[in-house]
Coordinates of C-alpha atoms in Angstrom, one line a residue:
Chain B
X676 CA 18.3 5.3 43.6
X677 CA 20.4 8.6 43.7
X678 CA 24.0 8.0 44.8
X679 CA 24.8 11.6 45.8
X680 CA 23.0 13.5 48.6
X681 CA 21.6 17.0 48.4
X682 CA 19.2 19.0 50.6
X683 CA 15.6 18.8 49.3
X684 CA 15.1 22.5 49.2
X685 CA 16.7 25.9 49.8
X686 CA 15.1 29.3 49.6
X687 CA 16.2 32.9 49.6
X688 CA 14.9 36.4 48.9
X689 CA 15.7 38.0 45.5
X690 CA 19.3 39.4 45.5
X691 CA 20.5 37.1 48.2
X692 CA 22.9 34.1 47.9
X693 CA 22.0 30.4 48.0
X694 CA 24.4 27.5 48.4
X695 CA 23.6 23.8 47.6
X696 CA 25.6 21.0 48.9
X697 CA 26.3 17.6 47.3
X698 CA 27.7 14.8 49.3
X699 CA 29.3 11.6 47.9
X700 CA 32.0 9.1 48.5
X701 CA 35.5 8.2 47.5
X702 CA 34.3 6.2 44.5
X703 CA 32.5 9.2 42.9
X704 CA 33.1 12.8 44.1
X705 CA 36.2 11.9 46.0
X706 CA 38.1 11.0 42.8
X707 CA 36.2 12.7 40.0
X708 CA 35.2 16.2 39.0
X709 CA 31.7 17.4 39.7
X710 CA 29.1 19.0 37.4
X711 CA 25.8 20.7 38.1
X712 CA 22.5 20.8 36.1
X713 CA 19.7 23.2 36.3
X714 CA 16.2 21.9 35.5
X715 CA 13.5 24.6 35.0
X716 CA 9.9 23.3 35.3
X717 CA 8.9 21.2 32.4
X718 CA 12.2 21.3 30.7
X719 CA 15.3 19.1 30.2
X720 CA 18.3 19.4 32.5
X721 CA 20.9 22.0 31.4
X722 CA 24.6 21.9 32.3
X723 CA 25.6 25.0 34.3
X724 CA 28.9 23.9 35.9
X725 CA 31.4 21.3 34.8
X726 CA 34.9 20.3 36.0
X727 CA 34.0 21.4 39.5
X728 CA 34.0 25.1 38.8
X729 CA 33.8 25.9 35.1
X730 CA 30.8 27.5 33.4
X731 CA 29.7 26.7 29.9
X732 CA 29.3 29.6 27.5
X733 CA 26.3 31.7 28.3
X734 CA 26.0 30.8 32.0
X735 CA 26.3 33.9 34.1
X736 CA 29.0 34.2 36.7
X737 CA 26.4 34.4 39.4
X738 CA 26.7 30.6 39.3
X739 CA 29.8 29.1 40.9
X740 CA 31.0 25.6 41.9
X741 CA 33.6 24.2 44.2
X742 CA 34.7 20.8 45.5
X743 CA 36.5 19.6 48.6
X744 CA 37.1 15.9 49.4
X745 CA 33.9 14.0 48.9
X746 CA 31.6 17.0 48.8
X747 CA 30.8 19.8 46.3
X748 CA 28.9 23.1 46.5
X749 CA 26.9 25.1 44.0
X750 CA 26.6 28.8 44.8
X751 CA 24.1 31.2 43.2
X752 CA 24.6 34.9 44.0
X753 CA 22.1 37.7 43.4
X754 CA 19.4 35.0 43.1
X755 CA 16.5 35.9 40.7
X756 CA 13.0 34.5 40.2
X757 CA 14.2 33.0 37.0
X758 CA 16.6 30.9 39.0
X759 CA 13.7 28.9 40.5
X760 CA 14.4 25.4 39.4
X761 CA 15.6 22.0 40.5
X762 CA 19.4 21.6 40.7
X763 CA 21.2 18.3 40.4
X764 CA 24.9 17.5 41.0
X765 CA 26.5 14.8 38.9
X766 CA 29.7 12.9 38.5
X767 CA 31.2 9.5 37.5
X768 CA 31.4 6.6 39.8
X769 CA 34.3 4.4 39.1
X770 CA 33.0 1.5 41.2
X771 CA 29.6 1.4 39.6
X772 CA 31.1 2.5 36.3
X773 CA 28.2 4.8 35.5
X774 CA 27.2 8.4 35.8
X775 CA 25.5 9.3 39.1
X776 CA 23.3 12.2 40.1
X777 CA 22.3 13.9 43.3
X778 CA 18.9 13.7 44.8
X779 CA 18.1 17.2 43.6
X780 CA 17.5 20.5 45.3
X781 CA 14.5 22.8 44.7
X782 CA 15.5 26.5 44.8
X783 CA 12.7 28.8 45.7
X784 CA 13.0 32.6 45.5
X785 CA 10.8 34.1 48.1
Chain W
X823 CA 25.4 23.1 17.3
X824 CA 24.6 19.5 18.2
X825 CA 20.9 18.8 18.9
X826 CA 19.3 15.6 20.1
X827 CA 15.7 14.5 19.7
X828 CA 14.0 11.5 21.3
X829 CA 11.3 9.6 19.5
X830 CA 9.2 6.5 20.2
X831 CA 5.8 5.4 21.5
X832 CA 4.4 7.2 24.5
X833 CA 2.5 4.1 25.8
X834 CA 3.9 0.7 26.3
X835 CA 2.1 -2.4 27.8
X836 CA 3.5 -4.1 30.9
X837 CA 6.0 -6.9 30.1
X838 CA 6.7 -5.5 26.7
X839 CA 9.8 -3.8 25.4
X840 CA 10.2 -0.1 25.4
X841 CA 12.1 1.2 22.4
X842 CA 13.3 4.7 21.9
X843 CA 15.5 6.4 19.4
X844 CA 17.6 9.6 19.7
X845 CA 18.5 11.4 16.5
X846 CA 21.6 13.5 16.5
X847 CA 21.6 16.6 14.2
X848 CA 24.1 19.4 13.7
X849 CA 27.1 17.1 14.2
X850 CA 28.4 13.6 13.7
X851 CA 27.8 10.8 16.1
X852 CA 31.2 9.5 15.1
X853 CA 33.1 11.9 17.3
X854 CA 36.2 10.9 19.2
X855 CA 35.6 10.4 22.9
X856 CA 31.9 11.4 23.1
X857 CA 29.5 8.8 24.4
X858 CA 25.7 8.9 23.9
X859 CA 23.6 8.4 27.0
X860 CA 20.1 7.7 28.2
X861 CA 18.7 9.1 31.4
X862 CA 15.2 8.9 32.8
X863 CA 13.1 10.8 35.3
X864 CA 9.9 9.6 36.9
X865 CA 7.4 12.3 37.6
X866 CA 8.5 14.4 40.6
X867 CA 11.7 12.4 41.1
X868 CA 15.4 12.5 40.4
X869 CA 17.5 11.6 37.4
X870 CA 18.6 8.0 36.7
X871 CA 21.4 7.0 34.4
X872 CA 20.4 4.1 32.2
X873 CA 23.5 3.6 30.0
X874 CA 25.8 5.0 27.4
X875 CA 27.3 3.9 24.1
X876 CA 30.3 5.0 22.0
X877 CA 30.2 4.9 18.2
X878 CA 32.6 2.0 18.3
X879 CA 30.0 0.1 20.3
X880 CA 31.6 0.3 23.8
X881 CA 28.9 0.5 26.4
X882 CA 28.3 1.2 30.1
X883 CA 25.1 0.2 31.8
X884 CA 23.5 0.9 35.1
X885 CA 24.1 -2.3 37.0
X886 CA 20.6 -2.3 38.5
X887 CA 19.1 -2.3 35.0
X888 CA 21.8 -4.1 33.0
X889 CA 19.7 -7.3 32.5
X890 CA 16.9 -5.3 30.8
X891 CA 18.7 -2.5 28.9
X892 CA 20.3 -2.7 25.5
X893 CA 21.8 0.2 23.7
X894 CA 22.6 0.3 20.0
X895 CA 24.0 2.9 17.6
X896 CA 23.6 3.5 13.8
X897 CA 26.3 5.7 12.5
X898 CA 24.9 5.7 9.0
X899 CA 21.7 7.3 10.3
X900 CA 23.4 9.4 13.1
X901 CA 21.2 8.0 15.8
X902 CA 21.3 5.7 18.8
X903 CA 18.6 3.6 20.5
X904 CA 17.4 2.3 23.8
X905 CA 15.6 -1.0 24.4
X906 CA 14.2 -1.7 27.9
X907 CA 12.6 -5.1 28.2
X908 CA 10.0 -6.5 30.6
X909 CA 8.7 -3.1 31.6
X910 CA 6.4 -2.4 34.5
X911 CA 4.7 0.7 35.8
X912 CA 7.9 1.6 37.6
X913 CA 9.5 2.3 34.2
X914 CA 7.0 5.1 33.6
X915 CA 9.1 8.3 33.2
X916 CA 10.4 11.0 31.0
X917 CA 13.3 9.6 29.0
X918 CA 16.2 11.8 27.9
X919 CA 19.1 11.2 25.6
X920 CA 22.3 13.2 26.1
X921 CA 25.8 13.5 24.9
X922 CA 28.4 12.9 27.6
X923 CA 32.0 13.4 28.0
X924 CA 34.3 11.3 30.3
X925 CA 38.0 11.9 30.4
X926 CA 41.0 11.7 32.7
X927 CA 42.3 14.9 34.2
X928 CA 45.9 15.6 33.0
X929 CA 48.5 14.5 35.5
X930 CA 45.8 13.2 37.9
X931 CA 44.0 10.0 38.5
X932 CA 40.7 11.9 38.6
X933 CA 38.1 11.9 35.8
X934 CA 36.0 14.7 34.5
X935 CA 32.4 13.8 33.5
X936 CA 29.4 15.7 32.4
X937 CA 26.4 15.7 29.9
X938 CA 26.7 18.8 27.9
X939 CA 23.8 18.4 25.3
X940 CA 20.4 17.0 26.2
X941 CA 17.3 16.2 24.2
X942 CA 14.0 17.7 25.2
X943 CA 12.8 14.3 26.6
X944 CA 9.9 12.0 25.7
X945 CA 7.3 10.8 28.2
X946 CA 6.6 7.1 28.3
X947 CA 3.8 5.5 30.3
X948 CA 3.6 1.8 31.0
X949 CA 0.0 0.8 31.3
X950 CA -2.4 -1.8 29.9

């Protein structure tokens, strides 16, 4: 059902960096800004990146976002055990005329 | 700040209609360009956009569910609602309401879109 493609999982040792990719098409990422959500176990998604690379108030600068063409990337530096969560990318699809999400990526801190 | 809270039955029988309400507090539902959205998540799976509604009544629906989804909004009570008809076990999920923002980037054909406020979610099981 998910329109955007992400790797199922990534892992890193504490203090290292992780990157998560999000691949779409011309009708979504290619022509719209991307956002990212963090979903800690048992909780609702939380917006951590919007407009490709902006962070809402309270989100540490260890989280960063970028977009190029029909793909986007979320980066987490100095990863901590508290960052263990599912991460979803999201954007608008002008062909479907609806919000679309990525398949989700589980981040594990070893 | 704005907070959202879902409410409704946790158990629905197959073929019946699932009805949920999202109450908005800490702000007005009658705000400019904000839309009010429903998203669901089956256990262990990803997020699925169901639909969104503006206080003026404009809606966008997921095309794959459009025939079964109806959204409504009650500005006097500051809430919006989801009706999903003819449910099956495949509709068992956690249902979230959210506030979303869709706009056009200045001097660009691109749009920006994100959901910045979410409810805590309500679990719905479809079973006889």
